[in-house]
Amino acid sequence: MSHPKYAFQNGKVVPWEDATVHVFSPAAKYGAGVFEGIRGYWNPDKEDMYLFKMEPHLERLMFSQKVMDFETVYDPEYFTKGTLELIRANDIRETVHIRTIVHIEGPGESSARGPVGTAITVVPRPLPKRVTTGCTAQVSSWMRSPDTSTPMRVKCNANYNNGRLAALQATRDGYDTAILLNQKGQVSEGPGMCFFMVRDGVPVTPSVTNDILESVTRKTVLEICEEYFGVKPVERDIDRSELYAAEEAFFCGTGWEICPINSIDKLPVGTGKPGEFTCKLRDTYFRIVKGEVNDHADWRMPVYGGNKAKAAAE
Ligand code: PMP
């Protein structure tokens, strides 16, 4: 994988190769870490990058550190400063994926609460093709980990082995990805993204008590549906068989963006092509996150301060 010149570790920008963790650390041995995935969207007209909804992501990172009982908790300000410094040091001028990481270093066992290390990486990642083409999904035979076990509401590294098993099964079986049911047998989410369907013209998504990550993108979709399309989505339990009755379906998340689902368990969703509402929603979402419209400026943090706009004004 090609990578940028620098990463950020324990308060400093460091050469990428030097950002390492010891094999004996609880982070490596037990997955004792929490993280956030955040997007930075490059806007070529404005010659700027916009970090999308930094605050809720970094608030969730604080929540994850609290629940995992880390002895030191790093706040949004620390990670915001570090992220801006890192992107500028790398001088990246394309759409990126940012990872903000907090984990347990040192030689401790699985219950060690410190020493707590931090890291940030930023790598170029263009929008995936599947946001246009759509994807295929398989209802996994792996169940979403329940809140009584390792809560999915916490963005803890180790949780991701649950989604990993489901994603591997799906790709082995010839699908793009998976939909996990929870222990009640209701739809939960994908390996790294939330689920929406449209029934009778109304967007429906599993409620936050269905073992999902309380996704920043999901909340954004709920807001966009009401504000731009005048339709109030419903947050409720979803039965498996409703997946086959849906007119449209899509995933949403930082990495998956808004991704239409064309078929589930090889049964077409609606026409078997990306749905009309899904596409309209996706296009509106991209216009906002890339800063192509002025709406919701508070959702976007500019990295370079709008160089071109500034130059034109001078
Ligand atoms: N569920 C899981 C398990 C995830 O890993 C993600 C990606 N962070 C999501 C949902 C979507 O969350 P967000 O919109 O905050 O990225």
Coordinates of C-alpha atoms and ligand atoms in Angstrom, one line a residue:
M1 CA 0.0 0.0 0.0
S2 CA 1.3 3.4 -0.8
H3 CA 1.1 5.7 2.2
P4 CA 1.8 9.3 3.1
K5 CA 5.1 10.5 4.5
Y6 CA 3.9 11.1 8.1
A7 CA 1.6 9.6 10.8
F8 CA 0.9 11.1 14.2
Q9 CA 1.8 9.2 17.4
N10 CA 1.6 10.3 21.0
G11 CA 1.4 14.0 20.3
K12 CA 3.9 14.3 17.4
V13 CA 4.0 14.0 13.7
V14 CA 6.4 11.1 13.0
P15 CA 7.7 9.3 9.9
W16 CA 5.1 6.7 8.8
E17 CA 7.5 3.8 9.4
D18 CA 8.1 4.9 13.0
A19 CA 4.4 4.8 14.1
T20 CA 4.5 1.3 15.6
V21 CA 3.1 -0.5 18.6
H22 CA 4.9 -3.4 20.4
V23 CA 3.7 -6.9 19.8
F24 CA 3.4 -7.5 23.6
S25 CA 1.1 -4.5 24.1
P26 CA -2.6 -5.1 25.1
A27 CA -3.4 -3.3 21.9
A28 CA -1.8 -6.0 19.8
K29 CA -2.5 -8.9 22.1
Y30 CA -6.2 -8.2 22.9
G31 CA -7.3 -5.5 20.6
A32 CA -7.4 -3.1 23.6
G33 CA -8.0 0.0 21.5
V34 CA -10.8 2.3 20.3
F35 CA -10.9 4.4 17.2
E36 CA -12.8 6.6 14.8
G37 CA -12.9 6.7 11.1
I38 CA -13.5 10.2 9.7
R39 CA -13.6 11.5 6.1
G40 CA -11.9 14.5 4.7
Y41 CA -13.4 15.5 1.3
W42 CA -11.3 17.4 -1.2
N43 CA -13.2 20.2 -3.0
P44 CA -11.1 21.1 -6.1
D45 CA -13.0 24.3 -6.8
K46 CA -12.5 25.7 -3.3
E47 CA -9.0 24.1 -3.1
D48 CA -9.8 22.9 0.4
M49 CA -10.5 19.7 2.3
Y50 CA -13.5 19.5 4.6
L51 CA -13.4 17.2 7.6
F52 CA -16.9 15.9 8.0
K53 CA -18.6 16.1 11.5
M54 CA -15.4 16.0 13.5
E55 CA -17.1 16.9 16.7
P56 CA -19.6 13.9 17.0
H57 CA -16.9 11.5 15.9
L58 CA -14.5 12.7 18.5
E59 CA -17.2 12.8 21.2
R60 CA -17.9 9.2 20.4
L61 CA -14.2 8.5 20.7
M62 CA -14.3 9.9 24.2
F63 CA -17.3 7.7 25.0
S64 CA -15.5 4.7 23.8
Q65 CA -12.4 5.5 26.0
K66 CA -14.7 5.9 28.9
V67 CA -16.5 2.6 28.5
M68 CA -13.3 0.8 27.9
D69 CA -12.0 2.4 31.1
F70 CA -8.7 3.9 29.8
E71 CA -6.8 5.7 32.5
T72 CA -6.3 8.8 30.4
V73 CA -9.0 10.2 28.1
Y74 CA -8.1 12.2 25.1
D75 CA -10.5 14.9 24.1
P76 CA -11.8 16.2 20.7
E77 CA -9.5 19.2 20.9
Y78 CA -6.4 17.0 21.1
F79 CA -7.4 15.0 18.0
T80 CA -8.7 17.9 16.0
K81 CA -5.3 19.7 16.4
G82 CA -3.4 16.6 15.6
T83 CA -5.5 15.8 12.6
L84 CA -5.1 19.2 11.1
E85 CA -1.4 19.2 11.8
L86 CA -1.0 15.8 10.2
I87 CA -2.9 16.5 7.0
R88 CA -1.0 19.8 6.5
A89 CA 2.3 18.1 7.2
N90 CA 1.5 15.6 4.5
D91 CA 0.1 18.3 2.2
I92 CA -2.6 16.0 1.1
R93 CA -5.0 17.5 -1.5
E94 CA -7.4 14.7 -2.2
T95 CA -10.2 12.9 -0.5
V96 CA -9.0 11.0 2.6
H97 CA -9.9 8.5 5.3
I98 CA -8.7 9.5 8.8
R99 CA -8.3 7.2 11.7
T100 CA -8.0 8.5 15.2
I101 CA -6.8 5.8 17.6
V102 CA -6.4 5.4 21.3
H103 CA -5.0 2.1 22.6
I104 CA -3.2 0.5 25.5
E105 CA 0.6 0.3 25.1
G106 CA 3.2 -1.2 27.5
P107 CA 3.5 -4.8 28.6
G108 CA 0.2 -5.1 30.5
E109 CA -2.5 -7.8 30.4
S110 CA -6.0 -7.5 29.0
S111 CA -7.3 -5.5 32.0
A112 CA -4.5 -2.9 31.8
R113 CA -5.9 0.6 31.8
G114 CA -2.7 2.2 30.6
P115 CA -0.3 3.5 29.5
V116 CA -2.6 5.0 26.9
G117 CA -1.1 5.7 23.5
T118 CA -2.7 7.8 20.7
A119 CA -2.2 7.8 16.9
I120 CA -3.7 9.3 13.8
T121 CA -3.4 8.2 10.2
V122 CA -4.6 9.9 7.1
V123 CA -4.6 8.0 3.8
P124 CA -6.0 9.1 0.4
R125 CA -9.2 7.1 -0.3
P126 CA -11.3 8.1 -3.2
L127 CA -15.1 7.5 -3.1
P128 CA -15.8 3.8 -3.7
K129 CA -17.3 2.8 -7.1
R130 CA -20.1 0.9 -5.3
V131 CA -21.7 4.2 -4.3
T132 CA -22.7 4.5 -8.0
T133 CA -23.1 0.9 -9.0
G134 CA -24.6 -0.4 -5.8
C135 CA -23.7 -3.6 -4.0
T136 CA -25.0 -7.1 -3.2
A137 CA -25.5 -8.3 0.4
Q138 CA -26.0 -11.6 2.2
V139 CA -27.8 -12.0 5.5
S140 CA -25.0 -13.5 7.6
S141 CA -25.2 -16.6 9.7
W142 CA -23.0 -14.7 12.1
M143 CA -25.1 -12.7 14.7
R144 CA -24.2 -9.2 15.7
S145 CA -22.5 -9.2 19.2
P146 CA -25.2 -8.2 21.7
D147 CA -25.0 -5.1 24.0
T148 CA -24.7 -7.5 26.9
S149 CA -21.4 -8.9 25.5
T150 CA -19.1 -6.4 23.7
P151 CA -21.4 -3.5 22.9
M152 CA -21.4 -2.4 19.3
R153 CA -22.2 1.2 20.5
V154 CA -18.5 1.3 21.5
K155 CA -16.1 1.6 18.6
C156 CA -13.6 -0.8 20.1
N157 CA -11.0 -2.6 17.8
A158 CA -11.8 -6.0 19.1
N159 CA -15.5 -5.6 18.1
Y160 CA -14.5 -5.7 14.5
N161 CA -13.8 -9.4 14.5
N162 CA -17.6 -9.9 14.5
G163 CA -18.1 -8.0 11.3
R164 CA -14.9 -9.5 9.8
L165 CA -16.3 -13.0 10.1
A166 CA -19.6 -11.9 8.4
A167 CA -17.7 -10.0 5.6
L168 CA -15.4 -13.0 4.9
Q169 CA -18.4 -15.3 4.7
A170 CA -20.2 -13.0 2.4
T171 CA -17.3 -12.5 0.0
R172 CA -16.5 -16.3 0.0
D173 CA -20.1 -16.9 -1.0
G174 CA -19.9 -14.4 -3.8
Y175 CA -21.6 -11.3 -2.3
D176 CA -20.0 -7.8 -1.7
T177 CA -20.9 -7.7 1.9
A178 CA -23.1 -8.8 4.8
I179 CA -26.1 -7.8 6.8
L180 CA -26.0 -9.0 10.4
L181 CA -29.0 -9.9 12.4
N182 CA -28.9 -9.5 16.2
Q183 CA -29.7 -12.1 18.8
K184 CA -33.4 -11.2 18.6
G185 CA -33.3 -12.1 14.9
Q186 CA -33.9 -8.5 13.8
V187 CA -31.8 -6.6 11.3
S188 CA -28.8 -4.9 13.0
E189 CA -26.3 -3.4 10.5
G190 CA -23.5 -4.3 8.1
P191 CA -19.9 -5.1 9.2
G192 CA -18.9 -1.4 9.1
M193 CA -22.0 0.5 8.2
C194 CA -25.7 1.1 9.1
F195 CA -28.7 -0.1 7.2
F196 CA -31.7 1.7 5.8
M197 CA -34.6 0.4 3.6
V198 CA -37.5 2.2 2.0
R199 CA -41.0 0.7 2.6
D200 CA -44.2 2.4 1.3
G201 CA -42.0 5.4 0.5
V202 CA -40.8 5.8 4.0
P203 CA -37.1 5.3 5.0
V204 CA -36.8 2.8 7.9
T205 CA -33.7 2.0 9.9
P206 CA -33.0 -0.2 12.9
S207 CA -33.3 1.8 16.2
V208 CA -30.2 2.4 18.3
T209 CA -31.2 -0.5 20.6
N210 CA -30.6 -3.1 17.9
D211 CA -26.9 -3.5 18.6
I212 CA -25.7 -1.0 16.1
L213 CA -23.0 1.6 16.2
E214 CA -24.6 5.0 16.8
S215 CA -23.4 6.1 13.4
V216 CA -22.7 9.7 12.5
T217 CA -23.7 9.1 8.9
R218 CA -27.0 7.4 10.0
K219 CA -27.9 10.5 12.0
T220 CA -27.0 12.7 9.0
V221 CA -29.2 10.7 6.8
L222 CA -32.1 11.0 9.3
E223 CA -31.6 14.8 9.2
I224 CA -31.3 15.0 5.4
C225 CA -34.4 12.9 4.8
E226 CA -36.5 15.4 6.9
E227 CA -34.9 18.6 5.8
Y228 CA -34.4 18.0 2.1
F229 CA -37.1 15.4 1.2
G230 CA -39.8 16.2 3.8
V231 CA -40.0 12.6 4.9
K232 CA -39.6 11.5 8.5
P233 CA -37.7 8.2 8.7
V234 CA -38.9 5.5 11.1
E235 CA -36.4 4.0 13.6
R236 CA -37.7 0.6 14.5
D237 CA -37.1 -3.2 14.6
I238 CA -36.8 -4.7 11.1
D239 CA -37.6 -8.4 10.4
R240 CA -35.4 -10.4 8.1
S241 CA -38.3 -11.0 5.6
E242 CA -38.9 -7.2 5.3
L243 CA -35.6 -7.0 3.6
Y244 CA -37.1 -8.9 0.7
A245 CA -40.2 -6.6 0.7
A246 CA -38.2 -3.4 0.6
E247 CA -38.6 -1.0 -2.4
E248 CA -35.1 0.3 -1.9
A249 CA -32.2 -0.3 0.5
F250 CA -28.9 1.2 1.2
F251 CA -25.9 1.2 3.6
C252 CA -24.5 4.3 5.2
G253 CA -21.3 5.0 7.0
T254 CA -18.1 7.0 6.9
G255 CA -16.3 4.4 4.7
W256 CA -19.4 3.2 2.8
E257 CA -20.9 6.7 2.3
I258 CA -24.4 6.1 0.9
C259 CA -24.3 2.8 -0.9
P260 CA -27.3 1.4 -2.7
I261 CA -28.1 -2.3 -2.1
N262 CA -29.2 -4.0 -5.3
S263 CA -30.0 -7.4 -4.0
I264 CA -30.1 -9.2 -0.7
D265 CA -29.6 -13.0 -0.6
K266 CA -29.7 -12.8 -4.4
L267 CA -33.3 -11.5 -4.4
P268 CA -33.5 -8.1 -6.1
V269 CA -34.3 -5.1 -4.0
G270 CA -37.0 -3.2 -5.9
T271 CA -35.9 -3.1 -9.5
G272 CA -32.5 -4.6 -8.6
K273 CA -30.8 -1.3 -9.5
P274 CA -29.9 1.7 -7.2
G275 CA -33.3 3.1 -6.1
E276 CA -34.5 6.6 -7.0
F277 CA -34.8 7.9 -3.5
T278 CA -31.4 6.4 -2.5
C279 CA -29.7 8.1 -5.4
K280 CA -31.3 11.5 -4.7
L281 CA -30.3 11.2 -1.0
R282 CA -26.7 10.1 -1.9
D283 CA -26.3 13.0 -4.3
T284 CA -27.6 15.5 -1.7
Y285 CA -25.2 14.0 0.9
F286 CA -22.2 14.4 -1.4
R287 CA -23.0 17.9 -2.2
I288 CA -23.1 18.8 1.5
V289 CA -20.0 16.8 2.6
K290 CA -17.9 18.1 -0.2
G291 CA -19.0 21.7 0.5
E292 CA -20.5 22.2 -3.0
V293 CA -23.4 23.9 -1.2
N294 CA -23.2 26.3 1.7
D295 CA -25.8 24.5 3.8
H296 CA -24.7 23.1 7.1
A297 CA -21.2 24.7 7.1
D298 CA -21.0 23.7 10.7
W299 CA -20.7 20.0 9.6
R300 CA -17.5 20.8 7.7
M301 CA -14.1 21.8 9.1
P302 CA -11.9 23.3 6.4
V303 CA -8.3 22.1 6.6
Y304 CA -6.5 24.7 4.5
G305 CA -8.9 27.7 5.1
G306 CA -10.2 28.0 1.5
N307 CA -6.9 29.1 -0.2
K308 CA -8.4 29.8 -3.6
A309 CA -11.4 31.7 -2.2
K310 CA -9.0 33.8 -0.1
A311 CA -6.7 34.5 -3.0
A312 CA -9.6 35.7 -5.2
A313 CA -10.8 38.0 -2.4
E314 CA -7.3 39.6 -2.0
Ligands
PMP1 N1 -21.5 0.4 12.1 C1 -20.2 0.0 12.2 C2 -20.0 -1.3 12.9 C3 -19.2 0.8 11.8 O1 -17.9 0.4 11.9 C4 -19.5 2.0 11.2 C5 -18.3 2.9 10.6 N2 -17.8 3.7 11.6 C6 -20.8 2.4 11.0 C7 -21.8 1.6 11.5 C8 -21.1 3.8 10.5 O2 -20.8 4.7 11.4 P1 -20.3 6.2 11.0 O3 -21.4 6.7 10.2 O4 -20.2 6.9 12.3 O5 -19.1 6.1 10.3

